[in-house]
XYZ file of C-alpha atoms in Angstrom:
325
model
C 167.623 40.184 142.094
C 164.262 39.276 143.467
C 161.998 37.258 141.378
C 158.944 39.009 142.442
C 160.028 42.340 142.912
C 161.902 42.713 139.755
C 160.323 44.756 137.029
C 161.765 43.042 134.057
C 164.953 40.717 132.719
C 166.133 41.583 129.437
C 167.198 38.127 127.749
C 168.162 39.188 124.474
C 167.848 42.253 121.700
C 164.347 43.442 121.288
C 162.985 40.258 124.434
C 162.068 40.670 127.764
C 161.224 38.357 130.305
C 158.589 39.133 132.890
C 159.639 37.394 135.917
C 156.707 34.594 137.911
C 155.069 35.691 140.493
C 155.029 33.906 143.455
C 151.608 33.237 144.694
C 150.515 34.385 148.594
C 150.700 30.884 149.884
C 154.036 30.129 148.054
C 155.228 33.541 149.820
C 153.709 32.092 152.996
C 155.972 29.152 152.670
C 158.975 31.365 152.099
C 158.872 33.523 154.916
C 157.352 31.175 157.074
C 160.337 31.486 160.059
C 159.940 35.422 159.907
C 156.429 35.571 159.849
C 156.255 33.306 162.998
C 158.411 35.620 164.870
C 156.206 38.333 163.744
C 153.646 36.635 164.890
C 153.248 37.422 168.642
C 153.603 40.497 168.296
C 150.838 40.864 165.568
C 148.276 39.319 167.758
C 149.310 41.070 170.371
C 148.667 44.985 168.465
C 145.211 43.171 167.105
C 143.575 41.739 171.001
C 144.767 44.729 172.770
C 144.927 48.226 170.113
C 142.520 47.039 167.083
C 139.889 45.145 168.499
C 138.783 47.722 171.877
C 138.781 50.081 169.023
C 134.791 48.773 168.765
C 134.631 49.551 171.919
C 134.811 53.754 170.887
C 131.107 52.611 169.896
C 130.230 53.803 173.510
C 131.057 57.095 172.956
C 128.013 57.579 170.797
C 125.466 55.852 173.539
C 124.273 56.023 176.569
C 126.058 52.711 177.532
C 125.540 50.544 180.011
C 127.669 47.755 181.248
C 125.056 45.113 182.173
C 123.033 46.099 178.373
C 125.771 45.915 176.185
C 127.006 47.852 173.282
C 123.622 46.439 170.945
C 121.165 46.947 173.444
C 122.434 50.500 174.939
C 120.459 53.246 173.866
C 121.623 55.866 170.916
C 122.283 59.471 171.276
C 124.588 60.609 168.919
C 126.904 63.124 169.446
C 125.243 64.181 173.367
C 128.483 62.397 175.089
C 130.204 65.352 173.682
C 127.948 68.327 174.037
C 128.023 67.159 177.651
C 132.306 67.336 177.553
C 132.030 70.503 176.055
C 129.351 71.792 179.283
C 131.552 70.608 182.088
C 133.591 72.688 183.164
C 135.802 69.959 184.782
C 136.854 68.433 181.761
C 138.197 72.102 180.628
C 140.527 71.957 183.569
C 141.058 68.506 183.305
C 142.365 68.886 179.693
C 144.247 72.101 180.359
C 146.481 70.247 183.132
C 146.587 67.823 180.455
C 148.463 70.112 178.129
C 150.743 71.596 180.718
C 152.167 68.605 182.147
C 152.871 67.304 178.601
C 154.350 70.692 177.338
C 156.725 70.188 180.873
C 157.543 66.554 180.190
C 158.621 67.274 176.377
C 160.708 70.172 177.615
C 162.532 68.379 180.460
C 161.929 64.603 180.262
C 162.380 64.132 175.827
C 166.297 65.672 176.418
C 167.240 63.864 179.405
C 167.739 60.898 177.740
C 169.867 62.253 174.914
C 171.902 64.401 177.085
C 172.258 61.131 179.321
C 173.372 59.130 176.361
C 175.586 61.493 175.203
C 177.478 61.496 178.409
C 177.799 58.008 178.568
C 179.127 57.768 175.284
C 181.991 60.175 176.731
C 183.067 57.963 179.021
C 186.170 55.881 178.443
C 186.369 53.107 180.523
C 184.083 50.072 179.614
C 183.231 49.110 182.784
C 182.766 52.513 183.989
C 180.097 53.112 181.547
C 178.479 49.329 181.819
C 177.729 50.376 185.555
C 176.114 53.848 184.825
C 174.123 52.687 182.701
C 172.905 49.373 184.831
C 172.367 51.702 187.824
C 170.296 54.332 185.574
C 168.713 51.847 184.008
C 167.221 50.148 187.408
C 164.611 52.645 188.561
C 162.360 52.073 185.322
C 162.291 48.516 186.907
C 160.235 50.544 190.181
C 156.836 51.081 190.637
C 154.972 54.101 190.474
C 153.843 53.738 194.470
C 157.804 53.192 195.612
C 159.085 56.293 193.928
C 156.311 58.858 195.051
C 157.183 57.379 198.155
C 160.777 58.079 197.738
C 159.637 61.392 196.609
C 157.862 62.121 199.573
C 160.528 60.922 201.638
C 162.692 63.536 200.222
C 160.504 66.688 199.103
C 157.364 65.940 201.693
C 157.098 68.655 204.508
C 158.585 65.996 206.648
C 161.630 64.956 204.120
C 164.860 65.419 203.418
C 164.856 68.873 201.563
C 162.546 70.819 204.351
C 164.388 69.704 207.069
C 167.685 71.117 205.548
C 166.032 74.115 204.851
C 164.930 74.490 208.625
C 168.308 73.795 210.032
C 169.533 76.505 207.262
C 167.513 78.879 209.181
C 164.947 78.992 205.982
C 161.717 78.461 205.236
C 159.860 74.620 205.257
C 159.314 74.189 200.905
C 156.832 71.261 200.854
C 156.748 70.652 196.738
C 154.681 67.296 197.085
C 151.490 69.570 197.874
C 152.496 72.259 195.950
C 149.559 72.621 193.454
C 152.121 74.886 191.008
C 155.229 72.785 191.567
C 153.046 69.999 190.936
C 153.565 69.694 187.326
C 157.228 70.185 187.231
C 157.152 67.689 190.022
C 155.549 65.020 187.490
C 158.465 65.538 185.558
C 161.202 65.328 187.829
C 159.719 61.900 188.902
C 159.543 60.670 185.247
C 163.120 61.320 184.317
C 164.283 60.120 187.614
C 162.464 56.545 186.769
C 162.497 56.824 182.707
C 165.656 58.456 182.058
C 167.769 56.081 181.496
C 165.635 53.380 179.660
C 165.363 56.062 177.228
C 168.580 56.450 176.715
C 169.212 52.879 175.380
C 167.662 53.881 171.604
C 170.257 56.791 171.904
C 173.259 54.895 172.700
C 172.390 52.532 169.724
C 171.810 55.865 167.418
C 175.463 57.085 168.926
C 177.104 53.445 168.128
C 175.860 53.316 164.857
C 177.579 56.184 163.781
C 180.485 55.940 161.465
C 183.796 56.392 162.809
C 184.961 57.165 160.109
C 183.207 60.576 159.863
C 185.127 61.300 163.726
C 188.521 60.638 162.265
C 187.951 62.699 159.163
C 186.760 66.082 160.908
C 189.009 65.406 162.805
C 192.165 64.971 160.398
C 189.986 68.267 158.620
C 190.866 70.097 161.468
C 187.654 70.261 163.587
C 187.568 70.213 167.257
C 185.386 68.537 169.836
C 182.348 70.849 169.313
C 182.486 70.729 165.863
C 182.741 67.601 165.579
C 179.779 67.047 167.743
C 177.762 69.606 165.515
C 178.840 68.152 162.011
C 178.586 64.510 162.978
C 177.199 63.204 166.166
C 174.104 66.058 166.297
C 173.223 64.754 162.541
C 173.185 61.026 163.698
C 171.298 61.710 166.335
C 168.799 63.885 164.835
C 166.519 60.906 162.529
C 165.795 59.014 165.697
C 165.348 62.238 167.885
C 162.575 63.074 165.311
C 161.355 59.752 165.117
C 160.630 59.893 169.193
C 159.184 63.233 169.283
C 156.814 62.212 166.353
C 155.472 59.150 168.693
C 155.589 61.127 171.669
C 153.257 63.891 170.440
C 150.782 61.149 169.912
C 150.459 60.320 173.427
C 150.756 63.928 174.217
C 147.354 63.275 176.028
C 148.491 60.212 177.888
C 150.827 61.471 181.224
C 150.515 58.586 183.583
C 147.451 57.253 185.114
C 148.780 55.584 188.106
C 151.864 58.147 188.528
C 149.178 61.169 189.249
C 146.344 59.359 190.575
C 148.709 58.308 193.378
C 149.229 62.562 194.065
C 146.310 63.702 192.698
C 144.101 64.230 196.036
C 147.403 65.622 197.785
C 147.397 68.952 195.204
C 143.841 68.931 194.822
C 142.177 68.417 191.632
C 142.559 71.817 190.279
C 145.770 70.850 189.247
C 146.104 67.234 189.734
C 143.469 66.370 187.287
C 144.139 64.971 184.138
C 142.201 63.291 181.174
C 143.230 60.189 182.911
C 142.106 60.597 186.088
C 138.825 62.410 184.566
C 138.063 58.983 182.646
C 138.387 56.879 186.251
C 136.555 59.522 188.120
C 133.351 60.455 186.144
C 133.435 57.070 184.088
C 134.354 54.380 185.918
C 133.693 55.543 189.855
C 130.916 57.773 188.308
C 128.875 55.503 185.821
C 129.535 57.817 182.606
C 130.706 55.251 180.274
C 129.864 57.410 177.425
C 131.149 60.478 178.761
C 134.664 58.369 179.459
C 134.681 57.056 175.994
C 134.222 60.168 174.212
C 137.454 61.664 176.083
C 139.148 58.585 174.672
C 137.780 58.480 171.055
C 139.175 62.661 171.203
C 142.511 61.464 172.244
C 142.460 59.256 169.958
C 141.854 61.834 167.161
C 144.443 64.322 168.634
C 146.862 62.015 168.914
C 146.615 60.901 165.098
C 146.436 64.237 163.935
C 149.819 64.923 165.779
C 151.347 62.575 164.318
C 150.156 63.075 161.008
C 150.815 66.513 160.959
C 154.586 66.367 162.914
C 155.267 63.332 160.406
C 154.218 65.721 157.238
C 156.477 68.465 158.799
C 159.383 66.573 159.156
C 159.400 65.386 155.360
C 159.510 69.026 154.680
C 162.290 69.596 157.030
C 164.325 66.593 155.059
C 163.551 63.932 157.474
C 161.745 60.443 157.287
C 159.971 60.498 160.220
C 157.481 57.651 161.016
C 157.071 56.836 157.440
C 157.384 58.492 154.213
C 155.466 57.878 150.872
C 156.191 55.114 148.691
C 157.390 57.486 145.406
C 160.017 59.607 147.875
């Protein structure tokens, strides 16, 4: 038992002996190996996600770059009135929506149902070479697969020529501006798929076998055995992802629809992304483009927050539970 985390030794009737603490530097010198693995990644979290967090600042002035945050002048809460007045940030943040609703519907099960399949597979080195060629197009740039895309769904690709030689009618989905978020998510699960499904297969491994060979001595069959046992050992991590997802529910890929944006149009190509790069960088509105940040900030915490609180209701520990549970 821990010297500093016990609560008390009993050394005799009617004694007890409050254990030492350890002071911070003695704790220091005790975890000295694990804190310098932690290390890198601490500093990491603090240069690039804590300290820009000052830079939010912006979104309350009328900042400009060659001024500085001290010397740019005040105005409050005007960055926002002006969101709230433009009727392009409305559209921007309604694409915003629907191309995340899309992605969690398609893209969040792919990798499961990927994982799952790979599990099923027998042979070793059957399933070592799925998963390495699966695995490779996360490894691909944004500009090669809409390219590949193109090649394939463009009104000169693969799928419109078939088409014509079917005797049917040229589909071009790359400039479709209602195929075009669907399209988004096809390309993410072709690249993304199967990185996400490496957490899965970990989640799947982890289970106890155990649990398999008693259903299955019980009596139940392959579908009940995936209900009672695999579903449930799947089902902490699944939550765990959709908890962090839903705080990036605002984020769908900056490069990945600024390379198609101007081919749909932006009606329906742009996002809160692309708004930022447009109006703040190309168009000077540094305030403007850290307002839309600072609110997806916000959003994005109080996703989380409120996903994480209904999952403890639902059983589960989500992200983190509270100390006394």
């Amino acid at each position: 038992m821990p010297a500093e985390t016990a609560q008390a030794v009993r050394s005799g009737p009617g004694t007890t002996v409050r254990p030492r603490r350890l002071t911070l530097w003695q704790r220091v010198k005790r975890d000295k190996v694990m804190l310098a693995l932690v290390a890198p990644g601490f500093v990491y979290f603090v240069v690039f996600h804590y300290a820009p967090i000052f830079g939010y600042l912006a979104a309350f002035e009328d900042y400009q770059p060659y001024t500085g945050f001290f010397h740019s002048a005040w105005v409050g809460l005007r960055n926002f009135t002006d969101l709230t007045g433009d009727p392009a940030f409305w559209q921007a943040l309604g694409n915003t929506f629907k191309i995340s609703f899309i992605q969690l519907l398609l893209f969040f099960p792919a990798p499961i149902g990927l994982a799952l399949l790979l599990n099923s597979v027998l042979s070793a080195r059957l399933r070592k070479l799925v998963q390495s060629v699966v695995y490779l197009p996360h490894f691909i740039g944004w500009v090669v697969i809409v390219s590949i895309f193109q090649q394939v769904l463009g009104p000169t690709g693969v799928v419109p020529n078939l088409l014509h030689d079917l005797g049917l009618p040229r589909v071009d989905a790359m400039s479709s501006p209602g195929f075009f978020p669907w399209l988004i998510a096809l390309e993410s699960i072709w690249k993304d798929c199967g990185w996400g499904t490496i957490i899965f297969l970990a989640a799947l491994l982890n289970i106890d076998t155990a649990l398999y060979e008693a259903a299955a001595v019980d009596g139940a069959g392959r579908w009940r055995r995936f209900r009672a046992v695999t579903l449930p050992g799947l089902l902490p991590v699944a939550v765990l992802l959709l908890i962090l997802n839903l705080g990036s529910i605002l984020s769908v890929g900056f490069e990945q629809i600024l390379l198609q944006r101007d081919t749909v149009g932006p009606a329906a190509g742009e996002v809160l992304d692309t708004y930022v790069y447009y109006h703040g960088v190309q168009g000077g509105g540094w305030g403007q483009a850290a307002a839309v940040g600072l609110v997806k900030a916000v959003v994005g915490l109080v996703l989380v927050l409120g996903a994480n609180k209904f999952a403890h209701l639902l059983g589960q520990e989500g992200v983190y539970r509270r100390g006394d549970s």
